[in-house]
Amino acid sequence: MEEIEVKTALRKKKRELANALGKDILRYLAELLTNADDSYKRLEAQGIDDGRKKIIKIEVSKDRKNNDGYVISVTDNAEGLSSDKLIKIFGEYGGDNANGISTRARGIFGQGASDVLQAAAIEKKTAMIETIKDGKFSKLLYNMDEDYVAKIKVDSPNDFSANKLNQIRESLSIPENGTKITFGVPSQVRFDDRIIKSLANSIAKYPSFRYLLNQSNRKIIFKNGNYEQTISSKDYFFDDDKNICDEDFKFKFDGEFVNCNLKMYINDNKQDDGTHLIVKDENDVVFDNTLFSFEKMSSAKNVSGVLNIEGLYDICYRHLNSVMPDAIVNDNRTGLDTKNPFYDVLSSAITPIIEDVLKKNAADTK
């Protein structure tokens, strides 16, 4: 009996690549912003902290090479990457390369930046990483062949003069170590002048960035041409005077109790900021923005909050790296997987609390 290799149809590959991050530019930025922030966290975990604000720069510009589309770059001044590290991280899709278990870095799936670059490369747009590590400059180009198989090219020239390296540092805005990731905005992504004009504000109020943007030792800069501003999420934190719930609860999963705290607030800006319940762990790593199926209730239209789940990162990491891996958080990082048993037991535990809060809010509103 002849053994025949089963191939994946090109239309299936293309569909998966195009849909990995969908049409919302904030999901693309979420992958690169959290990667940059995680890089700073790893340095801090090693005790490497000079006390200065850690900069992450988001820059939008026209892509003259691709029919005047747009390119976006995200730059940090954190660890930087060697050429070997570039190959290790981007030569294996979905690997465990974030050292997350020691620093609770958010790159748990090992595919976020790759998804961003692949989405650009599939349309032959710019997909590039430029990085400096310990005085050595490296560049990675991400490409897609005719069968939609990802290919990377890594160049690390070592014959640069000090003057040339300084020129590169200046062009990248990387004074020592750091990384700049640049990608052409895919055609399926909603991105035009109107969206660009409001992008800084959209980033500020995006629930997944709520804690990342509010760290005293971070500075997030948005740049579009000559326009530049610092982005903060401080205006989108909840007012303690409008707290309507502060309850501890727990549920059993994997034979152990998981401790949680739920805080809910009257949020008069909910229609603008779109915050339901920010699901996070004790290290302020955000996993979801959900109201557990209560989103459409009239009594929920002005109610938001924060659900803190202790050890959630460890639970996700453990399941993702088990003998039979399962993802408590969706592969595309859009939130908790509602088909996973973890969601079932969490939902069962939190539903009665939310119901009581919304019932009381409905009565108060009436």
mmCIF file of C-alpha atoms in Angstrom:
data_model
loop_
_atom_site.group_PDB
_atom_site.id
_atom_site.type_symbol
_atom_site.label_atom_id
_atom_site.label_comp_id
_atom_site.label_asym_id
_atom_site.label_seq_id
_atom_site.Cartn_x
_atom_site.Cartn_y
_atom_site.Cartn_z
ATOM 1 C CA MET A 1 0.000 0.000 0.000
ATOM 2 C CA GLU A 2 1.475 3.314 -1.062
ATOM 3 C CA GLU A 3 1.818 6.018 1.565
ATOM 4 C CA ILE A 4 0.863 9.453 0.240
ATOM 5 C CA GLU A 5 1.599 12.747 1.934
ATOM 6 C CA VAL A 6 -1.487 14.803 2.785
ATOM 7 C CA LYS A 7 -1.035 18.400 1.677
ATOM 8 C CA THR A 8 -2.907 21.457 2.856
ATOM 9 C CA ALA A 9 -4.710 23.304 0.066
ATOM 10 C CA LEU A 10 -3.287 26.718 -0.763
ATOM 11 C CA ARG A 11 -6.662 28.385 -0.205
ATOM 12 C CA LYS A 12 -6.734 26.915 3.305
ATOM 13 C CA LYS A 13 -3.212 28.152 4.078
ATOM 14 C CA LYS A 14 -3.970 31.595 2.750
ATOM 15 C CA ARG A 15 -7.197 31.792 4.730
ATOM 16 C CA GLU A 16 -5.503 30.772 7.965
ATOM 17 C CA LEU A 17 -2.684 33.261 7.485
ATOM 18 C CA ALA A 18 -5.009 36.125 6.599
ATOM 19 C CA ASN A 19 -7.355 35.412 9.505
ATOM 20 C CA ALA A 20 -4.758 34.847 12.228
ATOM 21 C CA LEU A 21 -5.146 38.431 13.443
ATOM 22 C CA GLY A 22 -8.280 39.509 11.607
ATOM 23 C CA LYS A 23 -9.086 43.037 10.445
ATOM 24 C CA ASP A 24 -8.420 45.102 13.572
ATOM 25 C CA ILE A 25 -5.062 46.901 13.568
ATOM 26 C CA LEU A 26 -5.100 46.956 17.381
ATOM 27 C CA ARG A 27 -4.670 43.182 17.440
ATOM 28 C CA TYR A 28 -1.520 43.520 15.336
ATOM 29 C CA LEU A 29 -0.187 46.226 17.621
ATOM 30 C CA ALA A 30 -1.087 44.170 20.695
ATOM 31 C CA GLU A 31 1.359 41.446 19.650
ATOM 32 C CA LEU A 32 4.257 43.829 19.086
ATOM 33 C CA LEU A 33 3.599 46.134 22.057
ATOM 34 C CA THR A 34 3.386 43.254 24.517
ATOM 35 C CA ASN A 35 6.530 41.692 23.016
ATOM 36 C CA ALA A 36 8.413 44.954 23.563
ATOM 37 C CA ASP A 37 7.061 45.326 27.098
ATOM 38 C CA ASP A 38 7.956 41.694 27.864
ATOM 39 C CA SER A 39 11.523 42.356 26.740
ATOM 40 C CA TYR A 40 11.778 45.166 29.287
ATOM 41 C CA LYS A 41 10.237 42.887 31.943
ATOM 42 C CA ARG A 42 12.909 40.262 31.341
ATOM 43 C CA LEU A 43 15.632 42.870 31.860
ATOM 44 C CA GLU A 44 13.943 44.051 35.049
ATOM 45 C CA ALA A 45 13.671 40.473 36.297
ATOM 46 C CA GLN A 46 17.453 40.232 35.882
ATOM 47 C CA GLY A 47 17.941 43.399 37.920
ATOM 48 C CA ILE A 48 18.970 45.407 34.840
ATOM 49 C CA ASP A 49 17.240 48.745 35.329
ATOM 50 C CA ASP A 50 18.860 52.150 34.933
ATOM 51 C CA GLY A 51 15.862 53.969 36.380
ATOM 52 C CA ARG A 52 14.975 55.716 33.119
ATOM 53 C CA LYS A 53 11.602 55.372 31.418
ATOM 54 C CA LYS A 54 11.522 52.464 28.994
ATOM 55 C CA ILE A 55 10.458 53.716 25.571
ATOM 56 C CA ILE A 56 8.240 51.905 23.066
ATOM 57 C CA LYS A 57 7.670 53.865 19.864
ATOM 58 C CA ILE A 58 4.828 53.197 17.413
ATOM 59 C CA GLU A 59 5.335 54.873 14.059
ATOM 60 C CA VAL A 60 3.054 55.057 11.018
ATOM 61 C CA SER A 61 4.376 56.005 7.588
ATOM 62 C CA LYS A 62 3.528 55.658 3.907
ATOM 63 C CA ASP A 63 4.874 52.622 2.072
ATOM 64 C CA ARG A 64 5.966 54.068 -1.257
ATOM 65 C CA LYS A 65 6.987 50.621 -2.520
ATOM 66 C CA ASN A 66 3.522 49.100 -2.130
ATOM 67 C CA ASN A 67 1.047 51.382 -3.886
ATOM 68 C CA ASP A 68 1.216 54.018 -1.173
ATOM 69 C CA GLY A 69 -0.066 51.653 1.505
ATOM 70 C CA TYR A 70 1.027 52.062 5.097
ATOM 71 C CA VAL A 71 3.793 50.551 7.165
ATOM 72 C CA ILE A 72 3.890 50.463 10.942
ATOM 73 C CA SER A 73 6.952 49.969 13.097
ATOM 74 C CA VAL A 74 7.262 49.255 16.816
ATOM 75 C CA THR A 75 10.642 49.980 18.399
ATOM 76 C CA ASP A 76 11.991 49.243 21.863
ATOM 77 C CA ASN A 77 15.325 49.886 23.574
ATOM 78 C CA ALA A 78 15.289 46.641 25.533
ATOM 79 C CA GLU A 79 17.274 43.406 25.096
ATOM 80 C CA GLY A 80 17.919 43.307 21.372
ATOM 81 C CA LEU A 81 18.330 40.005 19.528
ATOM 82 C CA SER A 82 21.349 38.183 18.183
ATOM 83 C CA SER A 83 21.151 36.567 14.751
ATOM 84 C CA ASP A 84 21.059 33.130 16.413
ATOM 85 C CA LYS A 85 18.141 34.220 18.589
ATOM 86 C CA LEU A 86 16.286 35.573 15.565
ATOM 87 C CA ILE A 87 16.631 32.217 13.841
ATOM 88 C CA LYS A 88 15.557 30.329 16.960
ATOM 89 C CA ILE A 89 12.460 32.457 17.539
ATOM 90 C CA PHE A 90 11.264 32.944 13.979
ATOM 91 C CA GLY A 91 12.568 29.693 12.539
ATOM 92 C CA GLU A 92 10.034 27.770 14.643
ATOM 93 C CA TYR A 93 6.434 28.899 14.586
ATOM 94 C CA GLY A 94 4.614 28.529 17.908
ATOM 95 C CA GLY A 95 7.653 27.597 20.027
ATOM 96 C CA ASP A 96 8.209 28.507 23.671
ATOM 97 C CA ASN A 97 10.751 31.304 23.282
ATOM 98 C CA ALA A 98 9.540 34.009 25.657
ATOM 99 C CA ASN A 99 11.024 32.628 28.909
ATOM 100 C CA GLY A 100 7.565 33.379 30.180
ATOM 101 C CA ILE A 101 7.430 31.046 33.147
ATOM 102 C CA SER A 102 10.198 32.997 34.920
ATOM 103 C CA THR A 103 9.004 36.523 34.072
ATOM 104 C CA ARG A 104 5.311 35.931 33.226
ATOM 105 C CA ALA A 105 5.983 37.363 29.773
ATOM 106 C CA ARG A 106 2.879 37.382 27.618
ATOM 107 C CA GLY A 107 4.369 35.729 24.519
ATOM 108 C CA ILE A 108 2.965 32.398 25.640
ATOM 109 C CA PHE A 109 2.082 31.089 22.153
ATOM 110 C CA GLY A 110 5.318 31.992 20.402
ATOM 111 C CA GLN A 111 3.537 33.142 17.266
ATOM 112 C CA GLY A 112 2.333 36.736 17.744
ATOM 113 C CA ALA A 113 5.125 38.602 15.956
ATOM 114 C CA SER A 114 5.326 35.828 13.358
ATOM 115 C CA ASP A 115 1.601 36.217 12.628
ATOM 116 C CA VAL A 116 2.069 39.964 12.103
ATOM 117 C CA LEU A 117 5.002 39.437 9.734
ATOM 118 C CA GLN A 118 3.316 36.583 7.881
ATOM 119 C CA ALA A 119 0.177 38.653 7.286
ATOM 120 C CA ALA A 120 2.352 41.288 5.594
ATOM 121 C CA ALA A 121 4.589 38.830 3.757
ATOM 122 C CA ILE A 122 1.672 36.973 2.201
ATOM 123 C CA GLU A 123 0.926 40.179 0.246
ATOM 124 C CA LYS A 124 4.600 40.831 -0.525
ATOM 125 C CA LYS A 125 4.595 43.810 1.825
ATOM 126 C CA THR A 126 7.413 44.875 4.134
ATOM 127 C CA ALA A 127 7.996 42.310 6.910
ATOM 128 C CA MET A 128 11.275 43.040 8.665
ATOM 129 C CA ILE A 129 13.074 43.034 11.994
ATOM 130 C CA GLU A 130 16.117 45.213 12.657
ATOM 131 C CA THR A 131 17.869 44.708 15.953
ATOM 132 C CA ILE A 132 21.065 45.574 17.825
ATOM 133 C CA LYS A 133 22.489 43.282 20.489
ATOM 134 C CA ASP A 134 25.784 44.013 22.261
ATOM 135 C CA GLY A 135 27.153 46.131 19.431
ATOM 136 C CA LYS A 136 26.073 43.781 16.613
ATOM 137 C CA PHE A 137 23.364 44.661 14.113
ATOM 138 C CA SER A 138 21.112 41.977 12.614
ATOM 139 C CA LYS A 139 18.256 42.083 10.132
ATOM 140 C CA LEU A 140 15.534 39.516 9.432
ATOM 141 C CA LEU A 141 13.373 39.532 6.310
ATOM 142 C CA TYR A 142 10.170 37.493 6.389
ATOM 143 C CA ASN A 143 8.924 36.089 3.081
ATOM 144 C CA MET A 144 6.269 33.708 1.802
ATOM 145 C CA ASP A 145 6.918 31.376 -1.140
ATOM 146 C CA GLU A 146 4.440 30.381 -3.836
ATOM 147 C CA ASP A 147 3.119 27.553 -1.632
ATOM 148 C CA TYR A 148 2.574 29.991 1.254
ATOM 149 C CA VAL A 149 5.382 28.493 3.259
ATOM 150 C CA ALA A 150 7.146 31.034 5.461
ATOM 151 C CA LYS A 151 10.834 31.707 4.820
ATOM 152 C CA ILE A 152 13.220 33.909 6.754
ATOM 153 C CA LYS A 153 16.518 35.494 5.773
ATOM 154 C CA VAL A 154 18.806 36.659 8.541
ATOM 155 C CA ASP A 155 21.752 38.931 7.873
ATOM 156 C CA SER A 156 24.245 39.930 10.552
ATOM 157 C CA PRO A 157 27.159 41.818 8.953
ATOM 158 C CA ASN A 158 30.091 42.131 11.338
ATOM 159 C CA ASP A 159 32.344 44.479 9.407
ATOM 160 C CA PHE A 160 30.638 47.717 10.389
ATOM 161 C CA SER A 161 32.771 50.600 11.521
ATOM 162 C CA ALA A 162 31.844 52.341 14.756
ATOM 163 C CA ASN A 163 30.647 55.301 12.706
ATOM 164 C CA LYS A 164 28.380 53.106 10.546
ATOM 165 C CA LEU A 165 26.904 51.400 13.612
ATOM 166 C CA ASN A 166 26.171 54.793 15.172
ATOM 167 C CA GLN A 167 24.367 55.801 11.980
ATOM 168 C CA ILE A 168 22.242 52.661 12.210
ATOM 169 C CA ARG A 169 21.507 53.346 15.879
ATOM 170 C CA GLU A 170 20.373 56.859 15.027
ATOM 171 C CA SER A 171 18.192 55.735 12.122
ATOM 172 C CA LEU A 172 16.505 53.075 14.299
ATOM 173 C CA SER A 173 16.281 55.235 17.462
ATOM 174 C CA ILE A 174 18.107 52.499 19.378
ATOM 175 C CA PRO A 175 20.926 54.035 21.468
ATOM 176 C CA GLU A 176 22.234 50.690 22.807
ATOM 177 C CA ASN A 177 20.305 47.418 22.528
ATOM 178 C CA GLY A 178 16.836 47.144 21.075
ATOM 179 C CA THR A 179 14.564 45.933 18.301
ATOM 180 C CA LYS A 180 12.460 47.505 15.559
ATOM 181 C CA ILE A 181 9.752 45.444 13.858
ATOM 182 C CA THR A 182 8.243 46.871 10.666
ATOM 183 C CA PHE A 183 5.296 45.491 8.702
ATOM 184 C CA GLY A 184 3.139 46.615 5.812
ATOM 185 C CA VAL A 185 -0.503 46.880 6.834
ATOM 186 C CA PRO A 186 -2.367 43.974 5.162
ATOM 187 C CA SER A 187 -5.162 44.848 2.744
ATOM 188 C CA GLN A 188 -7.867 43.175 4.857
ATOM 189 C CA VAL A 189 -7.096 45.432 7.826
ATOM 190 C CA ARG A 190 -9.273 48.500 8.304
ATOM 191 C CA PHE A 191 -6.728 51.296 8.062
ATOM 192 C CA ASP A 192 -7.178 54.738 6.533
ATOM 193 C CA ASP A 193 -6.567 58.395 7.361
ATOM 194 C CA ARG A 194 -9.556 58.519 9.704
ATOM 195 C CA ILE A 195 -8.375 55.508 11.689
ATOM 196 C CA ILE A 196 -4.812 56.820 11.806
ATOM 197 C CA LYS A 197 -6.024 60.164 13.136
ATOM 198 C CA SER A 198 -7.735 58.461 16.094
ATOM 199 C CA LEU A 199 -5.237 55.603 16.498
ATOM 200 C CA ALA A 200 -3.439 56.996 19.544
ATOM 201 C CA ASN A 201 -6.746 57.376 21.380
ATOM 202 C CA SER A 202 -7.869 53.908 20.259
ATOM 203 C CA ILE A 203 -4.660 52.444 21.705
ATOM 204 C CA ALA A 204 -5.164 54.358 24.969
ATOM 205 C CA LYS A 205 -8.632 52.946 25.595
ATOM 206 C CA TYR A 206 -8.038 49.404 24.268
ATOM 207 C CA PRO A 207 -8.680 47.108 27.286
ATOM 208 C CA SER A 208 -5.735 44.810 26.528
ATOM 209 C CA PHE A 209 -3.351 47.781 26.891
ATOM 210 C CA ARG A 210 -4.905 49.185 30.069
ATOM 211 C CA TYR A 211 -2.070 48.148 32.378
ATOM 212 C CA LEU A 212 0.766 48.139 29.865
ATOM 213 C CA LEU A 213 0.247 51.844 29.180
ATOM 214 C CA ASN A 214 -0.069 52.814 32.823
ATOM 215 C CA GLN A 215 3.348 51.764 34.125
ATOM 216 C CA SER A 216 5.304 54.592 35.704
ATOM 217 C CA ASN A 217 8.558 53.367 34.128
ATOM 218 C CA ARG A 218 7.240 53.094 30.556
ATOM 219 C CA LYS A 219 6.786 55.729 27.876
ATOM 220 C CA ILE A 220 4.674 54.773 24.861
ATOM 221 C CA ILE A 221 5.116 57.184 21.955
ATOM 222 C CA PHE A 222 2.915 57.407 18.858
ATOM 223 C CA LYS A 223 4.405 59.100 15.781
ATOM 224 C CA ASN A 224 2.760 59.887 12.469
ATOM 225 C CA GLY A 225 4.877 62.106 10.242
ATOM 226 C CA ASN A 226 5.783 65.184 12.264
ATOM 227 C CA TYR A 227 3.028 64.523 14.800
ATOM 228 C CA GLU A 228 4.102 62.837 18.045
ATOM 229 C CA GLN A 229 2.393 62.189 21.361
ATOM 230 C CA THR A 230 2.776 60.086 24.490
ATOM 231 C CA ILE A 231 -0.057 57.600 25.036
ATOM 232 C CA SER A 232 -1.490 56.900 28.475
ATOM 233 C CA SER A 233 -4.495 54.898 29.673
ATOM 234 C CA LYS A 234 -4.898 56.697 33.019
ATOM 235 C CA ASP A 235 -8.154 58.343 31.905
ATOM 236 C CA TYR A 236 -9.738 54.930 31.370
ATOM 237 C CA PHE A 237 -9.284 53.489 34.846
ATOM 238 C CA PHE A 238 -12.419 53.111 36.916
ATOM 239 C CA ASP A 239 -13.615 55.499 39.607
ATOM 240 C CA ASP A 240 -13.515 53.879 43.062
ATOM 241 C CA ASP A 241 -16.495 56.019 44.075
ATOM 242 C CA LYS A 242 -18.537 54.119 41.472
ATOM 243 C CA ASN A 243 -17.619 50.634 42.666
ATOM 244 C CA ILE A 244 -20.699 48.393 42.895
ATOM 245 C CA CYS A 245 -19.019 45.026 43.548
ATOM 246 C CA ASP A 246 -15.860 43.820 45.258
ATOM 247 C CA GLU A 247 -16.128 40.094 45.833
ATOM 248 C CA ASP A 248 -13.642 37.280 46.339
ATOM 249 C CA PHE A 249 -14.567 33.842 45.064
ATOM 250 C CA LYS A 250 -12.870 30.636 43.979
ATOM 251 C CA PHE A 251 -13.478 27.621 41.810
ATOM 252 C CA LYS A 252 -11.856 24.234 41.428
ATOM 253 C CA PHE A 253 -9.798 23.351 38.357
ATOM 254 C CA ASP A 254 -7.160 20.635 37.880
ATOM 255 C CA GLY A 255 -7.908 19.479 41.419
ATOM 256 C CA GLU A 256 -6.917 22.828 42.945
ATOM 257 C CA PHE A 257 -8.788 25.935 43.987
ATOM 258 C CA VAL A 258 -8.240 29.057 41.892
ATOM 259 C CA ASN A 259 -8.649 32.326 43.819
ATOM 260 C CA CYS A 260 -10.366 35.265 42.121
ATOM 261 C CA ASN A 261 -11.447 38.797 42.868
ATOM 262 C CA LEU A 262 -14.186 40.590 40.944
ATOM 263 C CA LYS A 263 -14.561 44.359 40.997
ATOM 264 C CA MET A 264 -17.371 46.004 39.034
ATOM 265 C CA TYR A 265 -18.078 49.689 38.469
ATOM 266 C CA ILE A 266 -20.552 52.052 36.926
ATOM 267 C CA ASN A 267 -18.727 53.175 33.786
ATOM 268 C CA ASP A 268 -20.402 56.126 32.088
ATOM 269 C CA ASN A 269 -17.843 55.906 29.244
ATOM 270 C CA LYS A 270 -18.478 52.268 28.393
ATOM 271 C CA GLN A 271 -19.995 53.002 24.998
ATOM 272 C CA ASP A 272 -16.748 54.743 24.091
ATOM 273 C CA ASP A 273 -14.087 52.529 25.676
ATOM 274 C CA GLY A 274 -15.822 49.157 25.156
ATOM 275 C CA THR A 275 -14.666 47.710 28.473
ATOM 276 C CA HIS A 276 -16.603 44.752 29.867
ATOM 277 C CA LEU A 277 -14.587 42.792 32.442
ATOM 278 C CA ILE A 278 -10.830 42.929 31.990
ATOM 279 C CA VAL A 279 -9.676 39.404 32.813
ATOM 280 C CA LYS A 280 -6.118 39.495 34.162
ATOM 281 C CA ASP A 281 -3.744 37.779 36.555
ATOM 282 C CA GLU A 282 -1.886 39.108 39.590
ATOM 283 C CA ASN A 283 0.895 40.452 37.331
ATOM 284 C CA ASP A 284 -1.560 42.573 35.316
ATOM 285 C CA VAL A 285 -1.260 40.354 32.234
ATOM 286 C CA VAL A 286 -4.579 40.808 30.388
ATOM 287 C CA PHE A 287 -6.210 37.726 28.868
ATOM 288 C CA ASP A 288 -9.709 38.819 27.860
ATOM 289 C CA ASN A 289 -12.376 41.519 27.798
ATOM 290 C CA THR A 290 -15.705 39.788 28.344
ATOM 291 C CA LEU A 291 -18.895 39.892 30.381
ATOM 292 C CA PHE A 292 -19.516 36.149 30.167
ATOM 293 C CA SER A 293 -22.526 36.412 27.798
ATOM 294 C CA PHE A 294 -24.161 39.321 29.662
ATOM 295 C CA GLU A 295 -22.857 41.917 27.190
ATOM 296 C CA LYS A 296 -26.230 42.653 25.552
ATOM 297 C CA MET A 297 -28.274 43.094 28.694
ATOM 298 C CA SER A 298 -29.599 46.628 29.106
ATOM 299 C CA SER A 299 -28.448 46.672 32.742
ATOM 300 C CA ALA A 300 -24.865 45.991 31.556
ATOM 301 C CA LYS A 301 -24.607 48.982 29.236
ATOM 302 C CA ASN A 302 -22.874 51.084 31.877
ATOM 303 C CA VAL A 303 -21.144 48.333 33.880
ATOM 304 C CA SER A 304 -17.462 47.421 33.540
ATOM 305 C CA GLY A 305 -14.875 45.884 35.817
ATOM 306 C CA VAL A 306 -11.806 43.808 36.492
ATOM 307 C CA LEU A 307 -11.591 40.074 37.141
ATOM 308 C CA ASN A 308 -8.297 39.080 38.743
ATOM 309 C CA ILE A 309 -7.485 35.356 38.556
ATOM 310 C CA GLU A 310 -4.458 34.328 40.582
ATOM 311 C CA GLY A 311 -2.037 32.056 38.736
ATOM 312 C CA LEU A 312 -3.880 32.299 35.418
ATOM 313 C CA TYR A 313 -0.640 32.615 33.459
ATOM 314 C CA ASP A 314 0.757 29.475 35.095
ATOM 315 C CA ILE A 315 -2.424 27.533 34.340
ATOM 316 C CA CYS A 316 -2.363 28.581 30.679
ATOM 317 C CA TYR A 317 1.340 27.810 30.371
ATOM 318 C CA ARG A 318 0.985 24.405 31.990
ATOM 319 C CA HIS A 319 -1.852 23.342 29.700
ATOM 320 C CA LEU A 320 -0.185 24.678 26.573
ATOM 321 C CA ASN A 321 2.959 22.650 27.312
ATOM 322 C CA SER A 322 1.295 19.452 28.558
ATOM 323 C CA VAL A 323 1.558 16.042 26.881
ATOM 324 C CA MET A 324 -1.749 16.734 25.135
ATOM 325 C CA PRO A 325 -1.666 20.537 24.803
ATOM 326 C CA ASP A 326 -4.838 22.552 25.036
ATOM 327 C CA ALA A 327 -5.265 26.319 24.889
ATOM 328 C CA ILE A 328 -7.225 27.987 27.678
ATOM 329 C CA VAL A 329 -6.764 31.198 25.708
ATOM 330 C CA ASN A 330 -7.630 31.156 21.989
ATOM 331 C CA ASP A 331 -4.712 30.661 19.606
ATOM 332 C CA ASN A 332 -5.432 34.066 18.089
ATOM 333 C CA ARG A 333 -5.256 35.638 21.569
ATOM 334 C CA THR A 334 -8.772 37.094 21.344
ATOM 335 C CA GLY A 335 -9.695 35.833 24.792
ATOM 336 C CA LEU A 336 -10.566 32.742 26.796
ATOM 337 C CA ASP A 337 -11.597 29.710 24.773
ATOM 338 C CA THR A 338 -15.291 29.310 25.579
ATOM 339 C CA LYS A 339 -15.118 25.624 24.641
ATOM 340 C CA ASN A 340 -12.382 24.840 27.155
ATOM 341 C CA PRO A 341 -13.341 23.232 30.511
ATOM 342 C CA PHE A 342 -11.574 26.096 32.305
ATOM 343 C CA TYR A 343 -14.089 28.566 30.891
ATOM 344 C CA ASP A 344 -16.991 26.334 31.936
ATOM 345 C CA VAL A 345 -16.027 26.180 35.607
ATOM 346 C CA LEU A 346 -15.054 29.869 35.722
ATOM 347 C CA SER A 347 -18.310 30.898 34.059
ATOM 348 C CA SER A 348 -20.343 28.772 36.476
ATOM 349 C CA ALA A 349 -18.636 30.415 39.438
ATOM 350 C CA ILE A 350 -18.878 34.023 38.269
ATOM 351 C CA THR A 351 -22.309 34.018 36.604
ATOM 352 C CA PRO A 352 -24.386 34.240 39.815
ATOM 353 C CA ILE A 353 -22.282 37.191 41.021
ATOM 354 C CA ILE A 354 -22.673 39.096 37.753
ATOM 355 C CA GLU A 355 -26.406 38.341 37.672
ATOM 356 C CA ASP A 356 -26.888 39.808 41.152
ATOM 357 C CA VAL A 357 -24.898 42.935 40.298
ATOM 358 C CA LEU A 358 -26.785 43.553 37.056
ATOM 359 C CA LYS A 359 -30.156 42.888 38.710
ATOM 360 C CA LYS A 360 -29.410 45.493 41.368
ATOM 361 C CA ASN A 361 -28.097 47.929 38.737
ATOM 362 C CA ALA A 362 -31.315 47.511 36.730
ATOM 363 C CA ALA A 363 -33.374 48.326 39.815
ATOM 364 C CA ASP A 364 -31.215 51.336 40.671
ATOM 365 C CA THR A 365 -31.380 52.620 37.096
ATOM 366 C CA LYS A 366 -35.174 52.261 37.038
#
